[in-house]
Short mmCIF file of C-alpha atoms in Angstrom, two decimals:
data_model
loop_
_atom_site.label_atom_id
_atom_site.label_comp_id
_atom_site.label_asym_id
_atom_site.label_seq_id
_atom_site.Cartn_x
_atom_site.Cartn_y
_atom_site.Cartn_z
CA MET A 205 23.66 19.95 -76.73
CA ASN A 206 25.85 22.36 -74.87
CA LYS A 207 25.41 23.83 -71.87
CA LYS A 208 24.22 27.49 -73.17
CA GLU A 209 21.29 25.74 -75.21
CA VAL A 210 20.43 23.97 -72.27
CA ILE A 211 20.02 27.38 -69.56
CA ARG A 212 18.04 28.47 -72.76
CA ILE A 213 15.40 25.90 -73.24
CA LEU A 214 15.14 25.78 -69.07
CA ASN A 215 14.75 29.59 -68.92
CA LEU A 216 12.19 29.41 -72.17
CA GLN A 217 9.92 26.88 -70.36
CA LYS A 218 10.08 29.05 -66.99
CA GLU A 219 8.76 31.82 -69.19
CA ILE A 220 5.69 30.39 -70.41
CA PHE A 221 4.80 27.68 -67.47
CA GLY A 222 6.37 29.71 -65.04
CA ASP A 223 7.48 28.11 -61.74
CA GLU A 224 3.91 26.29 -61.35
CA LEU A 225 5.39 23.52 -63.38
CA PHE A 226 8.57 22.76 -60.48
CA ILE A 227 5.80 23.77 -57.56
CA SER A 228 3.72 20.77 -58.78
CA GLN A 229 6.09 17.94 -59.20
CA ILE A 230 6.65 18.47 -56.28
CA LYS A 231 3.13 18.26 -54.65
CA LYS A 232 2.59 15.56 -56.61
CA ASN A 233 5.70 13.76 -54.86
CA LYS A 234 4.25 15.30 -51.48
CA THR A 235 0.67 13.39 -52.20
CA MET A 236 2.56 9.98 -53.53
CA VAL A 237 4.54 9.81 -49.88
CA LYS A 238 1.27 10.50 -48.20
CA GLU A 239 -0.79 8.25 -49.69
CA SER A 240 1.70 5.42 -49.25
CA ALA A 241 2.13 5.99 -45.70
CA SER A 242 -2.03 5.92 -45.10
CA THR A 243 -2.08 2.43 -46.61
CA TYR A 244 0.68 1.15 -44.42
CA LYS A 245 -1.09 -0.79 -41.66
CA GLN A 246 0.46 -0.56 -37.94
CA PRO A 247 0.90 -3.30 -36.39
CA GLU A 248 -1.14 -4.39 -33.73
CA LEU A 249 -0.20 -3.97 -30.43
CA PHE A 250 1.03 -7.28 -28.12
CA THR A 251 -1.67 -7.62 -25.02
CA GLN A 252 -1.14 -10.03 -22.85
CA LYS A 253 -4.05 -12.94 -22.21
CA LYS A 254 -5.78 -12.77 -19.10
CA SER A 255 -5.65 -15.68 -16.83
CA SER A 256 -8.92 -17.97 -16.67
CA TRP A 257 -9.61 -17.10 -12.82
CA GLU A 258 -9.02 -13.18 -14.11
CA LEU A 259 -12.00 -14.30 -15.87
CA ALA A 260 -14.71 -15.65 -13.69
CA LYS A 261 -17.75 -14.62 -12.94
CA SER A 262 -18.39 -15.65 -9.40
CA LEU A 263 -17.11 -16.70 -5.92
CA ASP A 264 -17.41 -20.55 -6.97
CA GLU A 265 -15.86 -20.45 -10.34
CA PHE A 266 -13.28 -18.48 -9.20
CA GLU A 267 -12.46 -20.42 -6.28
CA LYS A 268 -12.23 -23.75 -8.11
CA LEU A 269 -9.67 -22.31 -10.34
CA ILE A 270 -6.91 -21.19 -8.17
CA CYS A 271 -7.59 -24.06 -5.66
CA ASP A 272 -4.22 -25.66 -6.49
CA CYS A 273 -2.34 -22.78 -6.55
CA THR A 274 1.43 -23.87 -6.01
CA LYS A 275 2.42 -20.32 -7.13
CA CYS A 276 4.64 -19.39 -3.49
CA ARG A 277 6.05 -21.77 -1.30
CA LEU A 278 3.17 -21.68 1.12
CA HIS A 279 1.54 -24.40 -0.95
CA GLN A 280 3.94 -26.98 0.23
CA GLY A 281 2.78 -27.37 3.57
CA ARG A 282 -0.93 -26.84 2.99
CA ASN A 283 -3.69 -29.27 4.25
CA LYS A 284 -6.56 -27.34 2.92
CA PHE A 285 -6.43 -23.84 0.56
CA VAL A 286 -8.43 -21.37 2.53
CA PHE A 287 -10.42 -19.59 -0.17
CA GLY A 288 -13.04 -17.71 2.40
CA THR A 289 -16.54 -17.55 3.41
CA GLY A 290 -19.68 -16.01 3.71
CA ASN A 291 -22.23 -13.74 1.59
CA PRO A 292 -21.09 -13.29 -1.81
CA ASN A 293 -22.81 -9.91 -2.15
CA ALA A 294 -21.82 -8.47 0.72
CA ASP A 295 -21.64 -5.48 1.85
CA VAL A 296 -18.84 -5.77 4.31
CA LEU A 297 -15.45 -8.05 4.16
CA VAL A 298 -13.65 -8.97 6.92
CA ILE A 299 -9.80 -9.46 6.08
CA GLY A 300 -7.52 -11.54 8.70
CA GLU A 301 -3.37 -12.43 7.37
CA GLY A 302 -3.85 -15.92 6.96
CA PRO A 303 -5.30 -19.67 7.86
CA GLY A 304 -4.36 -21.55 11.51
CA ALA A 305 -3.67 -24.66 12.22
CA GLU A 306 -7.58 -25.22 12.78
CA GLU A 307 -7.95 -23.45 9.38
CA ASP A 308 -5.91 -25.28 7.53
CA LYS A 309 -7.77 -28.41 8.76
CA GLN A 310 -11.13 -27.60 7.98
CA GLY A 311 -10.48 -25.38 4.68
CA LEU A 312 -12.55 -22.27 6.20
CA PRO A 313 -11.11 -19.00 7.54
CA PHE A 314 -11.22 -17.79 11.52
CA VAL A 315 -12.53 -20.97 12.89
CA GLY A 316 -10.10 -21.83 15.88
CA ARG A 317 -10.34 -19.37 19.34
CA ALA A 318 -9.81 -16.01 17.35
CA GLY A 319 -12.34 -17.00 14.99
CA LYS A 320 -15.25 -17.45 17.80
CA LEU A 321 -13.68 -14.05 19.14
CA LEU A 322 -14.20 -12.50 15.72
CA THR A 323 -17.96 -14.08 15.96
CA ASP A 324 -18.51 -12.22 19.02
CA MET A 325 -17.00 -8.96 17.53
CA LEU A 326 -19.38 -8.87 14.56
CA LYS A 327 -22.52 -9.89 16.48
CA ALA A 328 -21.34 -6.68 18.93
CA ILE A 329 -22.24 -4.05 15.85
CA LYS A 330 -25.19 -6.53 14.74
CA PHE A 331 -23.72 -8.85 12.49
CA GLU A 332 -23.75 -12.66 11.60
CA ARG A 333 -21.32 -14.27 9.97
CA GLU A 334 -23.20 -14.97 7.44
CA ASP A 335 -24.25 -11.18 6.68
CA VAL A 336 -20.48 -10.63 5.76
CA TYR A 337 -17.87 -11.97 3.44
CA ILE A 338 -14.43 -13.43 5.29
CA GLY A 339 -11.03 -13.86 4.04
CA ASN A 340 -7.48 -13.82 4.19
CA VAL A 341 -4.63 -11.86 2.31
CA VAL A 342 -2.75 -15.28 1.58
CA LYS A 343 -4.72 -18.64 1.28
CA CYS A 344 -2.32 -20.94 2.76
CA ARG A 345 -0.89 -21.34 5.93
CA PRO A 346 1.92 -20.49 6.96
CA PRO A 347 4.18 -22.95 8.59
CA GLY A 348 4.30 -22.66 12.08
CA ASN A 349 1.32 -20.06 12.18
CA ARG A 350 4.43 -17.72 11.28
CA THR A 351 3.09 -13.70 9.90
CA PRO A 352 3.47 -14.40 5.66
CA MET A 353 6.35 -12.90 4.14
CA GLN A 354 6.16 -9.93 1.58
CA ASP A 355 6.46 -12.35 -1.15
CA GLU A 356 4.06 -14.49 -0.20
CA MET A 357 1.25 -11.83 0.71
CA ASP A 358 2.51 -10.22 -2.85
CA THR A 359 1.86 -12.84 -4.74
CA CYS A 360 -1.83 -13.49 -3.09
CA LEU A 361 -2.72 -10.49 -3.22
CA PRO A 362 -4.14 -10.56 -6.92
CA TYR A 363 -6.18 -13.54 -5.76
CA LEU A 364 -7.84 -11.02 -3.05
CA LYS A 365 -8.26 -8.18 -5.41
CA LYS A 366 -10.20 -10.66 -7.73
CA GLN A 367 -12.47 -11.24 -4.47
CA VAL A 368 -13.16 -7.78 -3.79
CA GLU A 369 -13.76 -7.58 -7.49
CA LEU A 370 -16.55 -10.17 -7.42
CA ILE A 371 -18.39 -9.22 -3.97
CA ASN A 372 -17.92 -5.60 -4.43
CA PRO A 373 -17.94 -4.88 -1.05
CA LYS A 374 -18.74 -0.72 0.45
CA LEU A 375 -16.42 -1.39 3.59
CA ILE A 376 -13.49 -3.45 4.27
CA LEU A 377 -12.52 -4.26 7.89
CA CYS A 378 -8.73 -5.32 7.97
CA LEU A 379 -8.04 -7.34 11.21
CA GLY A 380 -4.19 -6.51 12.02
CA LEU A 381 -1.32 -5.13 11.17
CA THR A 382 -0.08 -7.99 8.80
CA ALA A 383 -3.29 -7.88 6.52
CA ALA A 384 -3.27 -3.87 6.70
CA LYS A 385 0.13 -3.55 5.18
CA GLY A 386 -0.72 -6.51 2.60
CA LEU A 387 -3.82 -4.87 1.31
CA LEU A 388 -2.91 -1.34 1.60
CA LYS A 389 0.74 -0.94 1.14
CA LYS A 390 1.19 0.89 4.29
CA LYS A 391 4.33 0.93 6.42
CA GLU A 392 2.55 3.01 9.90
CA SER A 393 1.98 1.22 12.72
CA LEU A 394 -1.07 -0.32 13.73
CA GLY A 395 -1.85 2.93 16.15
CA GLN A 396 -1.17 5.42 13.26
CA LEU A 397 -3.42 3.05 10.41
CA ARG A 398 -6.43 2.76 13.17
CA LYS A 399 -6.82 6.73 13.33
CA ASN A 400 -7.54 6.99 9.35
CA ILE A 401 -10.22 5.49 6.81
CA PHE A 402 -8.38 3.82 3.52
CA GLU A 403 -9.92 3.39 0.21
CA TYR A 404 -9.55 -0.20 -1.64
CA GLU A 405 -10.98 -0.54 -5.46
CA GLY A 406 -13.48 1.34 -4.29
CA ALA A 407 -14.53 0.24 -0.97
CA LYS A 408 -13.73 2.38 2.32
CA VAL A 409 -11.44 0.50 4.47
CA VAL A 410 -11.27 0.55 8.67
CA VAL A 411 -8.03 -1.07 10.38
CA THR A 412 -8.58 -3.10 14.08
CA TYR A 413 -6.73 -5.36 15.82
CA HIS A 414 -6.36 -9.03 14.93
CA PRO A 415 -8.47 -10.86 17.49
CA ALA A 416 -5.75 -13.47 18.22
CA ALA A 417 -4.13 -9.83 19.41
CA LEU A 418 -7.08 -9.32 21.40
CA LEU A 419 -7.02 -13.00 23.09
CA ARG A 420 -3.56 -12.28 23.83
CA ASN A 421 -4.27 -8.83 25.09
CA PRO A 422 -7.11 -8.08 26.60
CA HIS A 423 -6.65 -4.91 27.44
CA TRP A 424 -6.73 -3.82 24.00
CA LYS A 425 -10.55 -4.60 23.08
CA LYS A 426 -11.67 -1.20 24.59
CA ASP A 427 -9.82 -0.21 21.41
CA ALA A 428 -10.88 -2.59 19.03
CA TRP A 429 -14.61 -1.52 20.28
CA GLU A 430 -14.05 1.77 19.16
CA ASP A 431 -13.00 0.88 15.94
CA LEU A 432 -15.76 -1.38 15.37
CA LYS A 433 -18.04 1.21 16.52
CA LYS A 434 -16.93 3.67 13.48
CA PHE A 435 -16.92 0.95 11.45
CA LYS A 436 -20.61 0.52 12.14
CA ARG A 437 -21.65 4.04 12.15
CA MET A 438 -19.58 4.46 8.54
CA TYR A 439 -22.28 0.68 7.54
CA ASP A 440 -25.27 2.78 8.95
CA ASP A 441 -24.05 5.67 6.84
CA LEU A 442 -24.02 3.85 3.44
#
């Protein structure tokens, strides 16, 4: 069959069937591609498995899961892991920067001279220690009571965040600049931080002086008292 004959036959088919013959074939091909794509199953996205402590349902369970933590250098010199203490359903969470020598011995936060002053500060605004929950940004004592380093606070912060999740406080009282920086990631001075109200995981946050700083500088107690009164007004307005 020569070229002229082929062209004649194709033209004859077009006269009989029109363009529908060719368009139908194109549609058929597209349908086959579409059906093939619809039957292709996308691979499941990779999801990181949560640690057991992230799934803890209570503070007691959580403490047991993390009390042997070795994620940062602070574990090397600790005597006891200082998890926190108080009412597990408290509306108020009090946060310091880290354990001192006495806290490291007893495994409890704020039990030295600064702890006694904290107790008095809470009583001044009508709270008992048993009414609130008290913890720290880091759970192990920094050597020589030095300020916790940023990487140490960053390593321990997920633990504090989990405590906030389990306690679900309405208000947080942050004691001192280090605790405020560790929790809120702010760079302002303590004076600037004290002027504002912040939010962390749904809770309102007030920043004031650390009790240890008030022991060294008693003239700051007047300003701390104003912070505490502001905090109490916020609590009364809940």
